[in-house]
Amino acid sequence: MNERILIVEDEPKIARLVADYLTGSGFESHHIEHGDAVLPWLDKADPMPALVLLDLMLPGTDGLTLCREIRQRWPRLPVIMLTARVEEVDRLLGLELGADDYICKPFSPREVVARVRAVLRRAQAAAGEHPAATRDALPLELDAAGWRALADGRDLGLTAVEFQLLKVMMQAPGQIFSRDQLMDHMYRDHRIVSERTVDSHVKKLRRKIAEVWPEREIIRSVYSVGYKYQPEE
Ligand code: CA
């Protein structure tokens, strides 16, 4: 049976467009317009959806509350939040809702399908048959005392800032960090650095990792949001 995606969206046009693309990509979908109807539906859903696309602004119970509630009651059900503004994502990240990804409107339905696939792949890998192997596969080793990062035993030769960036992201694999959050960890007074500074440090960090592992992309950029450490597919 095809995986079912729950679309929670009060704009019928958007919901229909996304549903059409999902169907065209081999998914089933179910659409709910009103926030109050989501939890009762999930309570009875059989089978459970594989993933929830959750709009932030909804009539009735809002997306924030719903995301928290879903995290608590169905911790393994992935959630992708749909938001109307890029700036909002920073605020959402700060709230640590535990959403698996964020997509800003206007979005292309193709992008939504790609993100849905990526999040599902990750969720399935995390739930996977070999959880121990996944842990063992953590590729980088941090030597906090020496401010060194080792990849297969090789010192990456990171600067203090690069080390700090990597350490912050490695503490929460899969979690998306905004540039703002990363700056907070890098500098006491981050007013003096720009977001582009973060990008340039991340770029160098990635280049150093790529020298050891050209085929692995373990620091990923999340379009228009920030970065995350993702050791596995
Ligand atoms: Ca809305």
PDB file of N, CA, C and O in Angstrom, residues 7-12 31-39 54-66 105:
ATOM      1  N   ILE A   7      -2.227  16.043   5.002  1.00  0.00           N
ATOM      2  CA  ILE A   7      -2.024  17.458   4.683  1.00  0.00           C
ATOM      3  C   ILE A   7      -2.958  18.286   5.553  1.00  0.00           C
ATOM      4  O   ILE A   7      -4.174  18.160   5.441  1.00  0.00           O
ATOM      5  N   VAL A   8      -2.390  19.104   6.427  1.00  0.00           N
ATOM      6  CA  VAL A   8      -3.213  19.980   7.259  1.00  0.00           C
ATOM      7  C   VAL A   8      -3.010  21.395   6.740  1.00  0.00           C
ATOM      8  O   VAL A   8      -1.942  21.989   6.925  1.00  0.00           O
ATOM      9  N   GLU A   9      -4.006  21.924   6.064  1.00  0.00           N
ATOM     10  CA  GLU A   9      -3.838  23.188   5.332  1.00  0.00           C
ATOM     11  C   GLU A   9      -5.229  23.773   5.115  1.00  0.00           C
ATOM     12  O   GLU A   9      -6.127  23.083   4.641  1.00  0.00           O
ATOM     13  N   ASP A  10      -5.383  25.047   5.488  1.00  0.00           N
ATOM     14  CA  ASP A  10      -6.720  25.631   5.357  1.00  0.00           C
ATOM     15  C   ASP A  10      -6.948  26.318   4.016  1.00  0.00           C
ATOM     16  O   ASP A  10      -8.048  26.769   3.732  1.00  0.00           O
ATOM     17  N   GLU A  11      -5.897  26.414   3.191  1.00  0.00           N
ATOM     18  CA  GLU A  11      -6.114  26.986   1.864  1.00  0.00           C
ATOM     19  C   GLU A  11      -6.341  25.837   0.876  1.00  0.00           C
ATOM     20  O   GLU A  11      -5.395  25.118   0.537  1.00  0.00           O
ATOM     21  N   PRO A  12      -7.588  25.694   0.423  1.00  0.00           N
ATOM     22  CA  PRO A  12      -7.925  24.526  -0.388  1.00  0.00           C
ATOM     23  C   PRO A  12      -7.088  24.405  -1.657  1.00  0.00           C
ATOM     24  O   PRO A  12      -6.709  23.298  -2.054  1.00  0.00           O
ATOM     25  N   HIS A  31      -6.608  15.118   3.449  1.00  0.00           N
ATOM     26  CA  HIS A  31      -6.557  16.556   3.704  1.00  0.00           C
ATOM     27  C   HIS A  31      -7.486  16.946   4.859  1.00  0.00           C
ATOM     28  O   HIS A  31      -8.652  16.558   4.879  1.00  0.00           O
ATOM     29  N   ILE A  32      -6.951  17.722   5.793  1.00  0.00           N
ATOM     30  CA  ILE A  32      -7.773  18.274   6.875  1.00  0.00           C
ATOM     31  C   ILE A  32      -7.609  19.792   6.854  1.00  0.00           C
ATOM     32  O   ILE A  32      -6.483  20.297   6.763  1.00  0.00           O
ATOM     33  N   GLU A  33      -8.737  20.510   6.928  1.00  0.00           N
ATOM     34  CA  GLU A  33      -8.687  21.977   6.829  1.00  0.00           C
ATOM     35  C   GLU A  33      -8.646  22.684   8.177  1.00  0.00           C
ATOM     36  O   GLU A  33      -8.117  23.780   8.300  1.00  0.00           O
ATOM     37  N   HIS A  34      -9.252  22.057   9.179  1.00  0.00           N
ATOM     38  CA  HIS A  34      -9.431  22.735  10.458  1.00  0.00           C
ATOM     39  C   HIS A  34      -8.527  22.126  11.532  1.00  0.00           C
ATOM     40  O   HIS A  34      -8.476  20.906  11.691  1.00  0.00           O
ATOM     41  N   GLY A  35      -7.839  23.009  12.262  1.00  0.00           N
ATOM     42  CA  GLY A  35      -6.896  22.548  13.274  1.00  0.00           C
ATOM     43  C   GLY A  35      -7.516  21.620  14.315  1.00  0.00           C
ATOM     44  O   GLY A  35      -6.867  20.681  14.793  1.00  0.00           O
ATOM     45  N   ASP A  36      -8.764  21.890  14.662  1.00  0.00           N
ATOM     46  CA  ASP A  36      -9.401  21.084  15.713  1.00  0.00           C
ATOM     47  C   ASP A  36      -9.644  19.638  15.294  1.00  0.00           C
ATOM     48  O   ASP A  36      -9.855  18.772  16.133  1.00  0.00           O
ATOM     49  N   ALA A  37      -9.621  19.399  13.978  1.00  0.00           N
ATOM     50  CA  ALA A  37      -9.969  18.054  13.512  1.00  0.00           C
ATOM     51  C   ALA A  37      -8.757  17.122  13.452  1.00  0.00           C
ATOM     52  O   ALA A  37      -8.906  15.910  13.260  1.00  0.00           O
ATOM     53  N   VAL A  38      -7.552  17.679  13.650  1.00  0.00           N
ATOM     54  CA  VAL A  38      -6.339  16.891  13.387  1.00  0.00           C
ATOM     55  C   VAL A  38      -6.128  15.770  14.410  1.00  0.00           C
ATOM     56  O   VAL A  38      -5.961  14.601  14.044  1.00  0.00           O
ATOM     57  N   LEU A  39      -6.136  16.134  15.697  1.00  0.00           N
ATOM     58  CA  LEU A  39      -5.824  15.118  16.716  1.00  0.00           C
ATOM     59  C   LEU A  39      -6.887  14.022  16.764  1.00  0.00           C
ATOM     60  O   LEU A  39      -6.538  12.840  16.830  1.00  0.00           O
ATOM     61  N   LEU A  54       2.178  20.168   7.899  1.00  0.00           N
ATOM     62  CA  LEU A  54       1.379  20.924   8.859  1.00  0.00           C
ATOM     63  C   LEU A  54       1.529  22.423   8.647  1.00  0.00           C
ATOM     64  O   LEU A  54       2.611  22.982   8.850  1.00  0.00           O
ATOM     65  N   ASP A  55       0.458  23.053   8.250  1.00  0.00           N
ATOM     66  CA  ASP A  55       0.460  24.508   8.090  1.00  0.00           C
ATOM     67  C   ASP A  55       0.502  25.155   9.472  1.00  0.00           C
ATOM     68  O   ASP A  55      -0.051  24.631  10.435  1.00  0.00           O
ATOM     69  N   LEU A  56       1.170  26.312   9.544  1.00  0.00           N
ATOM     70  CA  LEU A  56       1.300  26.979  10.848  1.00  0.00           C
ATOM     71  C   LEU A  56       0.008  27.675  11.256  1.00  0.00           C
ATOM     72  O   LEU A  56      -0.493  27.510  12.363  1.00  0.00           O
ATOM     73  N   MET A  57      -0.521  28.499  10.349  1.00  0.00           N
ATOM     74  CA  MET A  57      -1.712  29.278  10.670  1.00  0.00           C
ATOM     75  C   MET A  57      -2.950  28.521  10.215  1.00  0.00           C
ATOM     76  O   MET A  57      -3.161  28.327   9.022  1.00  0.00           O
ATOM     77  N   LEU A  58      -3.746  28.131  11.180  1.00  0.00           N
ATOM     78  CA  LEU A  58      -4.933  27.335  10.879  1.00  0.00           C
ATOM     79  C   LEU A  58      -6.112  27.856  11.678  1.00  0.00           C
ATOM     80  O   LEU A  58      -5.931  28.400  12.758  1.00  0.00           O
ATOM     81  N   PRO A  59      -7.316  27.664  11.176  1.00  0.00           N
ATOM     82  CA  PRO A  59      -8.470  27.927  12.041  1.00  0.00           C
ATOM     83  C   PRO A  59      -8.507  26.857  13.133  1.00  0.00           C
ATOM     84  O   PRO A  59      -8.092  25.728  12.905  1.00  0.00           O
ATOM     85  N   GLY A  60      -8.938  27.245  14.319  1.00  0.00           N
ATOM     86  CA  GLY A  60      -8.953  26.283  15.432  1.00  0.00           C
ATOM     87  C   GLY A  60      -7.554  26.120  15.993  1.00  0.00           C
ATOM     88  O   GLY A  60      -6.764  27.069  15.995  1.00  0.00           O
ATOM     89  N   THR A  61      -7.230  24.929  16.430  1.00  0.00           N
ATOM     90  CA  THR A  61      -5.909  24.668  17.011  1.00  0.00           C
ATOM     91  C   THR A  61      -4.815  24.995  15.994  1.00  0.00           C
ATOM     92  O   THR A  61      -4.868  24.549  14.851  1.00  0.00           O
ATOM     93  N   ASP A  62      -3.822  25.821  16.419  1.00  0.00           N
ATOM     94  CA  ASP A  62      -2.806  26.253  15.455  1.00  0.00           C
ATOM     95  C   ASP A  62      -1.715  25.207  15.283  1.00  0.00           C
ATOM     96  O   ASP A  62      -1.611  24.255  16.056  1.00  0.00           O
ATOM     97  N   GLY A  63      -0.895  25.423  14.250  1.00  0.00           N
ATOM     98  CA  GLY A  63       0.143  24.465  13.899  1.00  0.00           C
ATOM     99  C   GLY A  63       1.170  24.213  15.000  1.00  0.00           C
ATOM    100  O   GLY A  63       1.654  23.104  15.162  1.00  0.00           O
ATOM    101  N   LEU A  64       1.504  25.272  15.761  1.00  0.00           N
ATOM    102  CA  LEU A  64       2.482  25.115  16.843  1.00  0.00           C
ATOM    103  C   LEU A  64       1.997  24.105  17.868  1.00  0.00           C
ATOM    104  O   LEU A  64       2.705  23.179  18.249  1.00  0.00           O
ATOM    105  N   THR A  65       0.770  24.344  18.323  1.00  0.00           N
ATOM    106  CA  THR A  65       0.188  23.462  19.328  1.00  0.00           C
ATOM    107  C   THR A  65       0.086  22.035  18.786  1.00  0.00           C
ATOM    108  O   THR A  65       0.411  21.074  19.486  1.00  0.00           O
ATOM    109  N   LEU A  66      -0.330  21.941  17.540  1.00  0.00           N
ATOM    110  CA  LEU A  66      -0.492  20.608  16.953  1.00  0.00           C
ATOM    111  C   LEU A  66       0.850  19.890  16.850  1.00  0.00           C
ATOM    112  O   LEU A  66       0.954  18.698  17.141  1.00  0.00           O
ATOM    113  N   LYS A 105       6.301  29.162   2.269  1.00  0.00           N
ATOM    114  CA  LYS A 105       5.448  29.500   1.138  1.00  0.00           C
ATOM    115  C   LYS A 105       5.956  30.794   0.510  1.00  0.00           C
ATOM    116  O   LYS A 105       6.452  31.646   1.227  1.00  0.00           O
TER     117      LYS A 105
END
